PDB file of C-alpha atoms in Angstrom:
ATOM      1  CA  MET A  11      -0.303  -0.331   0.033  1.00  0.00           C
ATOM      2  CA  LYS A  12       1.763   3.481  -0.990  1.00  0.00           C
ATOM      3  CA  GLY A  13       0.572   6.389   1.009  1.00  0.00           C
ATOM      4  CA  ILE A  14      -0.523  10.076   0.304  1.00  0.00           C
ATOM      5  CA  ILE A  15       0.055  12.589   2.768  1.00  0.00           C
ATOM      6  CA  LEU A  16      -1.965  16.366   1.824  1.00  0.00           C
ATOM      7  CA  ALA A  17       0.041  19.099   3.452  1.00  0.00           C
ATOM      8  CA  GLY A  18      -1.117  21.302   1.254  1.00  0.00           C
ATOM      9  CA  GLY A  19      -4.018  24.170   1.883  1.00  0.00           C
ATOM     10  CA  THR A  20      -3.289  27.881   2.966  1.00  0.00           C
ATOM     11  CA  GLY A  21      -4.289  27.816   7.031  1.00  0.00           C
ATOM     12  CA  THR A  22      -6.450  30.399   6.833  1.00  0.00           C
ATOM     13  CA  ARG A  23      -7.630  29.634   9.889  1.00  0.00           C
ATOM     14  CA  LEU A  24      -4.726  30.547  12.082  1.00  0.00           C
ATOM     15  CA  HIS A  25      -3.228  33.385   9.928  1.00  0.00           C
ATOM     16  CA  PRO A  26      -1.899  35.324  10.600  1.00  0.00           C
ATOM     17  CA  ILE A  27       0.711  32.510  11.942  1.00  0.00           C
ATOM     18  CA  THR A  28       0.210  30.951   8.501  1.00  0.00           C
ATOM     19  CA  ILE A  29       1.120  33.330   6.421  1.00  0.00           C
ATOM     20  CA  GLY A  30       4.824  32.446   6.211  1.00  0.00           C
ATOM     21  CA  THR A  31       4.842  29.097   6.982  1.00  0.00           C
ATOM     22  CA  SER A  32       3.241  25.943   6.186  1.00  0.00           C
ATOM     23  CA  LYS A  33       0.495  25.037   8.986  1.00  0.00           C
ATOM     24  CA  GLN A  34       1.668  21.238   9.177  1.00  0.00           C
ATOM     25  CA  LEU A  35       5.188  22.763   9.714  1.00  0.00           C
ATOM     26  CA  LEU A  36       3.971  24.294  13.344  1.00  0.00           C
ATOM     27  CA  PRO A  37       4.563  22.807  16.782  1.00  0.00           C
ATOM     28  CA  VAL A  38       2.423  20.486  18.426  1.00  0.00           C
ATOM     29  CA  GLY A  39       4.581  20.019  21.405  1.00  0.00           C
ATOM     30  CA  ASP A  40       8.225  19.412  21.152  1.00  0.00           C
ATOM     31  CA  LYS A  41       7.587  18.780  17.094  1.00  0.00           C
ATOM     32  CA  PRO A  42       6.381  19.163  13.950  1.00  0.00           C
ATOM     33  CA  MET A  43       2.772  19.043  12.805  1.00  0.00           C
ATOM     34  CA  ILE A  44       3.399  16.702   9.834  1.00  0.00           C
ATOM     35  CA  TYR A  45       4.810  14.607  12.158  1.00  0.00           C
ATOM     36  CA  TYR A  46       2.099  12.960  13.242  1.00  0.00           C
ATOM     37  CA  PRO A  47      -0.093  12.214   9.955  1.00  0.00           C
ATOM     38  CA  LEU A  48       4.038  10.391   8.887  1.00  0.00           C
ATOM     39  CA  SER A  49       3.982   8.263  11.984  1.00  0.00           C
ATOM     40  CA  VAL A  50       0.141   6.904  11.089  1.00  0.00           C
ATOM     41  CA  LEU A  51       1.412   5.758   7.760  1.00  0.00           C
ATOM     42  CA  MET A  52       4.912   3.949   9.391  1.00  0.00           C
ATOM     43  CA  LEU A  53       2.602   2.990  12.345  1.00  0.00           C
ATOM     44  CA  ALA A  54       0.881   0.921   9.409  1.00  0.00           C
ATOM     45  CA  GLY A  55       4.103  -0.656   7.609  1.00  0.00           C
ATOM     46  CA  ILE A  56       3.402   1.856   4.543  1.00  0.00           C
ATOM     47  CA  ARG A  57       7.171   3.021   3.307  1.00  0.00           C
ATOM     48  CA  ASP A  58       6.568   4.170  -0.105  1.00  0.00           C
ATOM     49  CA  ILE A  59       4.561   8.123   0.850  1.00  0.00           C
ATOM     50  CA  LEU A  60       3.805  11.182  -1.232  1.00  0.00           C
ATOM     51  CA  THR A  61       3.969  14.504   0.603  1.00  0.00           C
ATOM     52  CA  ILE A  62       1.523  17.293  -1.496  1.00  0.00           C
ATOM     53  CA  THR A  63       2.676  20.742  -0.417  1.00  0.00           C
ATOM     54  CA  ASN A  64       2.053  24.086  -1.707  1.00  0.00           C
ATOM     55  CA  PRO A  65       4.873  25.105  -4.372  1.00  0.00           C
ATOM     56  CA  SER A  66       5.939  27.599  -2.051  1.00  0.00           C
ATOM     57  CA  ASP A  67       6.338  24.838   1.256  1.00  0.00           C
ATOM     58  CA  THR A  68       8.072  22.403  -0.667  1.00  0.00           C
ATOM     59  CA  PRO A  69      11.509  23.197   0.012  1.00  0.00           C
ATOM     60  CA  ARG A  70      10.784  23.746   3.959  1.00  0.00           C
ATOM     61  CA  PHE A  71       9.259  20.071   3.851  1.00  0.00           C
ATOM     62  CA  GLN A  72      12.412  18.712   1.902  1.00  0.00           C
ATOM     63  CA  ALA A  73      14.634  20.376   4.328  1.00  0.00           C
ATOM     64  CA  LEU A  74      12.784  18.330   7.471  1.00  0.00           C
ATOM     65  CA  LEU A  75      12.178  15.231   6.192  1.00  0.00           C
ATOM     66  CA  GLY A  76      14.854  14.599   2.720  1.00  0.00           C
ATOM     67  CA  ASP A  77      14.012  11.597   0.685  1.00  0.00           C
ATOM     68  CA  GLY A  78      13.014   9.735   3.983  1.00  0.00           C
ATOM     69  CA  SER A  79      15.817   7.147   4.048  1.00  0.00           C
ATOM     70  CA  HIS A  80      17.041   7.798   7.316  1.00  0.00           C
ATOM     71  CA  LEU A  81      14.033   6.891   8.331  1.00  0.00           C
ATOM     72  CA  GLY A  82      13.872   3.698   6.193  1.00  0.00           C
ATOM     73  CA  LEU A  83      10.651   5.664   3.843  1.00  0.00           C
ATOM     74  CA  ARG A  84      10.772   6.821   0.633  1.00  0.00           C
ATOM     75  CA  ILE A  85       9.296   9.914   1.039  1.00  0.00           C
ATOM     76  CA  THR A  86       8.591  12.197  -3.052  1.00  0.00           C
ATOM     77  CA  TYR A  87       6.663  15.386  -3.040  1.00  0.00           C
ATOM     78  CA  ALA A  88       3.974  16.646  -5.057  1.00  0.00           C
ATOM     79  CA  GLU A  89       2.386  20.042  -5.545  1.00  0.00           C
ATOM     80  CA  GLN A  90      -1.051  21.499  -5.020  1.00  0.00           C
ATOM     81  CA  ASN A  91      -0.949  25.126  -6.246  1.00  0.00           C
ATOM     82  CA  ALA A  92      -4.217  25.729  -6.040  1.00  0.00           C
ATOM     83  CA  PRO A  93      -6.870  24.550  -3.129  1.00  0.00           C
ATOM     84  CA  ARG A  94      -8.778  21.823  -5.022  1.00  0.00           C
ATOM     85  CA  GLY A  95     -10.511  19.585  -2.530  1.00  0.00           C
ATOM     86  CA  ILE A  96      -8.833  16.753  -0.517  1.00  0.00           C
ATOM     87  CA  ALA A  97     -10.610  14.362  -3.583  1.00  0.00           C
ATOM     88  CA  ASP A  98      -7.619  16.355  -6.139  1.00  0.00           C
ATOM     89  CA  ALA A  99      -5.166  14.504  -4.052  1.00  0.00           C
ATOM     90  CA  ILE A 100      -6.302  11.339  -5.545  1.00  0.00           C
ATOM     91  CA  LEU A 101      -5.553  13.226  -8.861  1.00  0.00           C
ATOM     92  CA  ILE A 102      -2.080  14.522  -8.197  1.00  0.00           C
ATOM     93  CA  GLY A 103      -0.641  11.257  -6.544  1.00  0.00           C
ATOM     94  CA  ALA A 104      -2.237   8.998  -9.819  1.00  0.00           C
ATOM     95  CA  GLU A 105       1.023   7.935 -10.489  1.00  0.00           C
ATOM     96  CA  HIS A 106       2.337   7.046  -7.142  1.00  0.00           C
ATOM     97  CA  ILE A 107      -0.949   4.914  -6.084  1.00  0.00           C
ATOM     98  CA  GLY A 108      -0.264   2.902  -9.384  1.00  0.00           C
ATOM     99  CA  ASP A 109      -2.312   0.121  -9.291  1.00  0.00           C
ATOM    100  CA  GLY A 110      -2.626  -1.107  -5.643  1.00  0.00           C
ATOM    101  CA  PRO A 111      -4.699   0.506  -2.842  1.00  0.00           C
ATOM    102  CA  VAL A 112      -3.940   3.821  -1.158  1.00  0.00           C
ATOM    103  CA  ALA A 113      -3.918   5.234   2.893  1.00  0.00           C
ATOM    104  CA  LEU A 114      -4.255   9.158   2.930  1.00  0.00           C
ATOM    105  CA  VAL A 115      -4.304  11.206   5.857  1.00  0.00           C
ATOM    106  CA  LEU A 116      -4.548  14.999   6.207  1.00  0.00           C
ATOM    107  CA  GLY A 117      -1.255  16.819   7.211  1.00  0.00           C
ATOM    108  CA  ASP A 118      -3.415  18.647  10.025  1.00  0.00           C
ATOM    109  CA  ASN A 119      -4.591  15.252  12.247  1.00  0.00           C
ATOM    110  CA  ILE A 120      -3.484  13.435  15.096  1.00  0.00           C
ATOM    111  CA  PHE A 121      -4.298   9.931  16.238  1.00  0.00           C
ATOM    112  CA  HIS A 122      -3.219   8.726  19.380  1.00  0.00           C
ATOM    113  CA  GLY A 123      -4.228   5.476  20.720  1.00  0.00           C
ATOM    114  CA  ASN A 124      -3.402   1.927  22.714  1.00  0.00           C
ATOM    115  CA  ASN A 125      -3.304  -0.465  20.164  1.00  0.00           C
ATOM    116  CA  PHE A 126      -3.763   2.178  17.005  1.00  0.00           C
ATOM    117  CA  SER A 127      -1.356   0.185  14.994  1.00  0.00           C
ATOM    118  CA  GLU A 128      -2.827  -2.943  15.510  1.00  0.00           C
ATOM    119  CA  THR A 129      -6.051  -1.557  14.346  1.00  0.00           C
ATOM    120  CA  LEU A 130      -4.012   0.034  11.344  1.00  0.00           C
ATOM    121  CA  THR A 131      -2.266  -3.033   9.896  1.00  0.00           C
ATOM    122  CA  GLU A 132      -5.527  -4.905  10.366  1.00  0.00           C
ATOM    123  CA  ASN A 133      -7.176  -2.662   7.876  1.00  0.00           C
ATOM    124  CA  VAL A 134      -4.755  -1.927   5.282  1.00  0.00           C
ATOM    125  CA  GLY A 135      -4.510  -5.428   4.841  1.00  0.00           C
ATOM    126  CA  ASN A 136      -8.607  -5.838   4.082  1.00  0.00           C
ATOM    127  CA  VAL A 137      -9.330  -2.858   1.945  1.00  0.00           C
ATOM    128  CA  ARG A 138     -11.831  -3.853  -0.364  1.00  0.00           C
ATOM    129  CA  GLY A 139     -13.858  -0.870  -1.406  1.00  0.00           C
ATOM    130  CA  CYS A 140     -13.327   2.422   1.133  1.00  0.00           C
ATOM    131  CA  VAL A 141     -12.080   1.894   5.416  1.00  0.00           C
ATOM    132  CA  LEU A 142     -12.746   5.250   7.141  1.00  0.00           C
ATOM    133  CA  PHE A 143     -12.254   5.694  11.294  1.00  0.00           C
ATOM    134  CA  GLY A 144     -14.976   7.378  12.353  1.00  0.00           C
ATOM    135  CA  TYR A 145     -15.157   8.784  16.216  1.00  0.00           C
ATOM    136  CA  PRO A 146     -17.137   9.351  18.542  1.00  0.00           C
ATOM    137  CA  VAL A 147     -17.565  13.727  19.204  1.00  0.00           C
ATOM    138  CA  ASN A 148     -20.082  15.308  21.661  1.00  0.00           C
ATOM    139  CA  ASP A 149     -20.983  17.809  18.584  1.00  0.00           C
ATOM    140  CA  PRO A 150     -21.565  15.974  15.133  1.00  0.00           C
ATOM    141  CA  GLN A 151     -22.977  18.938  13.443  1.00  0.00           C
ATOM    142  CA  ARG A 152     -19.628  20.002  12.855  1.00  0.00           C
ATOM    143  CA  TYR A 153     -18.745  16.910  10.910  1.00  0.00           C
ATOM    144  CA  GLY A 154     -18.792  14.727   8.305  1.00  0.00           C
ATOM    145  CA  VAL A 155     -21.235  12.054  10.174  1.00  0.00           C
ATOM    146  CA  GLY A 156     -21.390   8.105   9.591  1.00  0.00           C
ATOM    147  CA  GLU A 157     -23.844   6.194  10.179  1.00  0.00           C
ATOM    148  CA  THR A 158     -23.412   1.717  10.172  1.00  0.00           C
ATOM    149  CA  ASP A 159     -25.282  -1.479   9.952  1.00  0.00           C
ATOM    150  CA  ALA A 160     -24.747  -4.062  12.270  1.00  0.00           C
ATOM    151  CA  ASN A 161     -21.771  -5.174  10.613  1.00  0.00           C
ATOM    152  CA  GLY A 162     -19.674  -1.935  10.162  1.00  0.00           C
ATOM    153  CA  ALA A 163     -21.296  -0.879   6.532  1.00  0.00           C
ATOM    154  CA  LEU A 164     -21.976   2.947   6.131  1.00  0.00           C
ATOM    155  CA  VAL A 165     -25.328   3.267   5.087  1.00  0.00           C
ATOM    156  CA  SER A 166     -24.934   7.251   5.553  1.00  0.00           C
ATOM    157  CA  ILE A 167     -22.887  10.156   5.187  1.00  0.00           C
ATOM    158  CA  GLU A 168     -24.245  13.614   6.441  1.00  0.00           C
ATOM    159  CA  GLU A 169     -22.159  16.893   5.662  1.00  0.00           C
ATOM    160  CA  LYS A 170     -22.785  18.969   9.224  1.00  0.00           C
ATOM    161  CA  PRO A 171     -26.340  17.399   9.785  1.00  0.00           C
ATOM    162  CA  LEU A 172     -28.658  19.323  12.118  1.00  0.00           C
ATOM    163  CA  ARG A 173     -30.498  16.105  13.281  1.00  0.00           C
ATOM    164  CA  PRO A 174     -27.267  13.807  12.883  1.00  0.00           C
ATOM    165  CA  ARG A 175     -28.080  10.453  12.860  1.00  0.00           C
ATOM    166  CA  SER A 176     -24.968   9.243  14.709  1.00  0.00           C
ATOM    167  CA  ASN A 177     -22.369  10.701  16.562  1.00  0.00           C
ATOM    168  CA  ARG A 178     -19.672   9.221  14.480  1.00  0.00           C
ATOM    169  CA  ALA A 179     -17.668  11.738  12.911  1.00  0.00           C
ATOM    170  CA  ILE A 180     -15.574  10.403  10.252  1.00  0.00           C
ATOM    171  CA  THR A 181     -11.726  11.731  10.654  1.00  0.00           C
ATOM    172  CA  GLY A 182      -8.523  12.600   8.309  1.00  0.00           C
ATOM    173  CA  LEU A 183      -8.084   9.161   7.419  1.00  0.00           C
ATOM    174  CA  TYR A 184      -8.872   7.004   4.555  1.00  0.00           C
ATOM    175  CA  LEU A 185      -8.371   3.955   2.848  1.00  0.00           C
ATOM    176  CA  TYR A 186      -8.862   3.157  -0.350  1.00  0.00           C
ATOM    177  CA  ASP A 187      -8.721   0.553  -3.056  1.00  0.00           C
ATOM    178  CA  ASN A 188      -7.594   1.188  -6.500  1.00  0.00           C
ATOM    179  CA  ASP A 189     -10.740   2.185  -7.823  1.00  0.00           C
ATOM    180  CA  VAL A 190     -10.799   5.643  -6.204  1.00  0.00           C
ATOM    181  CA  VAL A 191      -8.498   6.567  -8.888  1.00  0.00           C
ATOM    182  CA  ASP A 192     -10.828   6.092 -11.188  1.00  0.00           C
ATOM    183  CA  ILE A 193     -14.032   7.197  -8.819  1.00  0.00           C
ATOM    184  CA  VAL A 194     -12.133  10.463  -8.677  1.00  0.00           C
ATOM    185  CA  LYS A 195     -11.392  11.077 -12.302  1.00  0.00           C
ATOM    186  CA  ASN A 196     -15.291  10.939 -13.024  1.00  0.00           C
ATOM    187  CA  LEU A 197     -16.007  13.153  -9.843  1.00  0.00           C
ATOM    188  CA  ARG A 198     -17.534  16.700 -10.894  1.00  0.00           C
ATOM    189  CA  PRO A 199     -16.476  19.907  -8.381  1.00  0.00           C
ATOM    190  CA  SER A 200     -18.526  20.981  -5.780  1.00  0.00           C
ATOM    191  CA  ALA A 201     -20.401  24.527  -5.886  1.00  0.00           C
ATOM    192  CA  ARG A 202     -17.147  25.911  -3.804  1.00  0.00           C
ATOM    193  CA  GLY A 203     -15.584  24.659  -7.247  1.00  0.00           C
ATOM    194  CA  GLU A 204     -13.552  21.178  -5.053  1.00  0.00           C
ATOM    195  CA  LEU A 205     -13.204  17.924  -5.319  1.00  0.00           C
ATOM    196  CA  GLU A 206     -14.925  16.693  -2.293  1.00  0.00           C
ATOM    197  CA  ILE A 207     -13.577  13.281  -0.403  1.00  0.00           C
ATOM    198  CA  THR A 208     -17.022  12.584   0.565  1.00  0.00           C
ATOM    199  CA  ASP A 209     -18.161  12.311  -3.015  1.00  0.00           C
ATOM    200  CA  VAL A 210     -15.768   9.815  -3.245  1.00  0.00           C
ATOM    201  CA  ASN A 211     -17.031   8.034   0.010  1.00  0.00           C
ATOM    202  CA  HIS A 212     -20.425   8.085  -1.410  1.00  0.00           C
ATOM    203  CA  VAL A 213     -19.755   5.991  -4.411  1.00  0.00           C
ATOM    204  CA  TYR A 214     -18.343   3.319  -2.616  1.00  0.00           C
ATOM    205  CA  MET A 215     -21.055   3.507   0.043  1.00  0.00           C
ATOM    206  CA  GLU A 216     -23.788   2.917  -2.410  1.00  0.00           C
ATOM    207  CA  ARG A 217     -21.455   0.061  -4.245  1.00  0.00           C
ATOM    208  CA  GLY A 218     -21.801  -1.137  -0.693  1.00  0.00           C
ATOM    209  CA  ARG A 219     -17.988  -1.019  -0.581  1.00  0.00           C
ATOM    210  CA  ALA A 220     -18.043   1.099   2.315  1.00  0.00           C
ATOM    211  CA  ARG A 221     -16.587   0.360   5.968  1.00  0.00           C
ATOM    212  CA  LEU A 222     -16.144   2.519   9.143  1.00  0.00           C
ATOM    213  CA  VAL A 223     -14.262   1.801  11.728  1.00  0.00           C
ATOM    214  CA  ASP A 224     -14.614   2.693  15.102  1.00  0.00           C
ATOM    215  CA  LEU A 225     -11.749   4.452  17.211  1.00  0.00           C
ATOM    216  CA  GLY A 226     -13.385   4.075  19.961  1.00  0.00           C
ATOM    217  CA  ARG A 227     -12.931   4.950  23.748  1.00  0.00           C
ATOM    218  CA  GLY A 228      -9.508   5.292  25.298  1.00  0.00           C
ATOM    219  CA  PHE A 229      -8.550   7.381  21.662  1.00  0.00           C
ATOM    220  CA  ALA A 230      -7.538  10.777  20.780  1.00  0.00           C
ATOM    221  CA  TRP A 231      -8.172  12.306  17.347  1.00  0.00           C
ATOM    222  CA  LEU A 232      -7.455  16.084  17.357  1.00  0.00           C
ATOM    223  CA  ASP A 233      -7.801  18.243  14.603  1.00  0.00           C
ATOM    224  CA  THR A 234      -5.341  21.146  14.774  1.00  0.00           C
ATOM    225  CA  GLY A 235      -7.075  23.551  12.063  1.00  0.00           C
ATOM    226  CA  THR A 236      -7.700  26.445  14.425  1.00  0.00           C
ATOM    227  CA  PRO A 237      -5.875  28.529  17.060  1.00  0.00           C
ATOM    228  CA  GLU A 238      -8.159  26.992  20.094  1.00  0.00           C
ATOM    229  CA  SER A 239      -7.242  23.480  18.447  1.00  0.00           C
ATOM    230  CA  LEU A 240      -3.874  23.931  17.903  1.00  0.00           C
ATOM    231  CA  LEU A 241      -3.061  25.010  20.998  1.00  0.00           C
ATOM    232  CA  GLN A 242      -5.063  22.272  22.934  1.00  0.00           C
ATOM    233  CA  ALA A 243      -3.450  19.962  20.745  1.00  0.00           C
ATOM    234  CA  GLY A 244      -0.311  20.773  22.188  1.00  0.00           C
ATOM    235  CA  GLN A 245      -0.865  20.834  25.470  1.00  0.00           C
ATOM    236  CA  TYR A 246      -2.914  17.132  25.390  1.00  0.00           C
ATOM    237  CA  VAL A 247       0.935  16.374  23.679  1.00  0.00           C
ATOM    238  CA  ARG A 248       2.813  17.498  26.624  1.00  0.00           C
ATOM    239  CA  THR A 249       0.492  15.795  29.800  1.00  0.00           C
ATOM    240  CA  LEU A 250       0.164  12.767  27.918  1.00  0.00           C
ATOM    241  CA  GLU A 251       4.355  12.789  27.488  1.00  0.00           C
ATOM    242  CA  GLU A 252       4.876  14.077  30.546  1.00  0.00           C
ATOM    243  CA  HIS A 253       3.192  11.703  32.444  1.00  0.00           C
ATOM    244  CA  GLN A 254       3.920   7.987  30.570  1.00  0.00           C
ATOM    245  CA  GLY A 255       7.067   8.858  29.451  1.00  0.00           C
ATOM    246  CA  VAL A 256       7.129   8.575  26.163  1.00  0.00           C
ATOM    247  CA  ARG A 257       7.177  10.995  22.757  1.00  0.00           C
ATOM    248  CA  ILE A 258       3.783  10.149  20.460  1.00  0.00           C
ATOM    249  CA  SER A 259       4.768  10.264  17.031  1.00  0.00           C
ATOM    250  CA  CYS A 260       8.446   9.773  17.686  1.00  0.00           C
ATOM    251  CA  ILE A 261       9.306   8.686  13.979  1.00  0.00           C
ATOM    252  CA  GLU A 262      12.699   7.786  14.602  1.00  0.00           C
ATOM    253  CA  GLU A 263      11.585   5.540  17.366  1.00  0.00           C
ATOM    254  CA  ILE A 264       8.695   4.334  15.530  1.00  0.00           C
ATOM    255  CA  ALA A 265      10.993   3.481  12.503  1.00  0.00           C
ATOM    256  CA  LEU A 266      13.001   1.336  14.661  1.00  0.00           C
ATOM    257  CA  ARG A 267      10.350  -0.275  16.633  1.00  0.00           C
ATOM    258  CA  MET A 268       9.240  -1.033  13.413  1.00  0.00           C
ATOM    259  CA  GLY A 269      12.112  -2.243  11.654  1.00  0.00           C
ATOM    260  CA  PHE A 270      12.595   0.083   9.169  1.00  0.00           C
ATOM    261  CA  ILE A 271      15.719   1.080  10.664  1.00  0.00           C
ATOM    262  CA  ASN A 272      18.500  -0.112  13.174  1.00  0.00           C
ATOM    263  CA  ALA A 273      19.751   0.797  16.885  1.00  0.00           C
ATOM    264  CA  ASP A 274      22.888   2.192  15.615  1.00  0.00           C
ATOM    265  CA  ALA A 275      21.110   4.238  12.860  1.00  0.00           C
ATOM    266  CA  CYS A 276      18.018   5.592  15.460  1.00  0.00           C
ATOM    267  CA  HIS A 277      21.329   6.532  17.866  1.00  0.00           C
ATOM    268  CA  ARG A 278      22.808   8.654  14.821  1.00  0.00           C
ATOM    269  CA  LEU A 279      19.888  10.559  13.992  1.00  0.00           C
ATOM    270  CA  GLY A 280      19.181  11.122  17.959  1.00  0.00           C
ATOM    271  CA  SER A 281      22.585  12.133  18.391  1.00  0.00           C
ATOM    272  CA  ARG A 282      22.777  15.047  15.282  1.00  0.00           C
ATOM    273  CA  MET A 283      19.686  16.604  17.978  1.00  0.00           C
ATOM    274  CA  ALA A 284      21.609  15.999  20.987  1.00  0.00           C
ATOM    275  CA  ALA A 285      21.350  19.936  22.177  1.00  0.00           C
ATOM    276  CA  SER A 286      17.413  18.901  22.282  1.00  0.00           C
ATOM    277  CA  ASP A 287      15.443  16.722  25.190  1.00  0.00           C
ATOM    278  CA  TYR A 288      13.693  15.317  21.954  1.00  0.00           C
ATOM    279  CA  GLY A 289      17.177  14.452  20.739  1.00  0.00           C
ATOM    280  CA  LYS A 290      18.007  12.850  23.749  1.00  0.00           C
ATOM    281  CA  TYR A 291      15.016  10.833  23.751  1.00  0.00           C
ATOM    282  CA  VAL A 292      15.974   9.419  20.753  1.00  0.00           C
ATOM    283  CA  MET A 293      19.218   8.211  21.547  1.00  0.00           C
ATOM    284  CA  ALA A 294      17.702   7.043  25.012  1.00  0.00           C
ATOM    285  CA  VAL A 295      15.126   4.575  23.014  1.00  0.00           C
ATOM    286  CA  ALA A 296      18.316   3.400  20.764  1.00  0.00           C
ATOM    287  CA  SER A 297      20.053   1.913  23.761  1.00  0.00           C
ATOM    288  CA  GLU A 298      17.333   0.379  24.848  1.00  0.00           C
ATOM    289  CA  LEU A 299      16.528  -1.621  21.991  1.00  0.00           C
ATOM    290  CA  GLU A 300      19.755  -1.780  20.295  1.00  0.00           C
TER     291      GLU A 300
END
């Protein structure tokens, strides 16, 4: 399975913070925001990843992540020069996707919870249509909401419904089989001129091939699109890290634990950041697991 991180957009809800930089390069806790969606793909065992950015931001992402080889990954880059919708990422990444399935994750979404890697691995290996991930929220009127039957098959998707049929918001992580490329090619732009990911999911639902996986209790899903939610996400990450003594979405540690790199390589990565607590943590993990 190939991976795509959608890290474009202009971050207008975060202005003036994002006037001079990409939203996905802003700090959440002690690491850049893009580490969080990247870690999701890594935990799913995905190592070939396309990062879609604004043209002006591409050099900054390349400086941060390079070609991914230091993490045992292959990271490439493509540009979205105008806001044409989430589903546009599929068209931009069509060559990258090839003839296999794809995982698309939004660059401003944070996922954290016990056994998340197992949940990802189980579903990445079982994509027959599309697999979406639902998260219970108190205010479903603000989200795209999914309703399922007893078997987890999607039976309705509503965008910001006045009378929600469920409280399960559809998160920014999407798994698709290869049919998604043709589906997006045949989409018509919405009234706002964008290719809507909800329209893609509707096609799969109408074909009876859309499934919603509940992330459930003990899990956290955070969208960092506003100043308030960005601050809350940073506080959440720091609180958990201080209490648990581990770092969320430490991509060097994940690469080591997933077997993408060895302990020596991990230690070298940490030593390059030895002046920071993050670098010291990476070196300590490498020493522990060597």
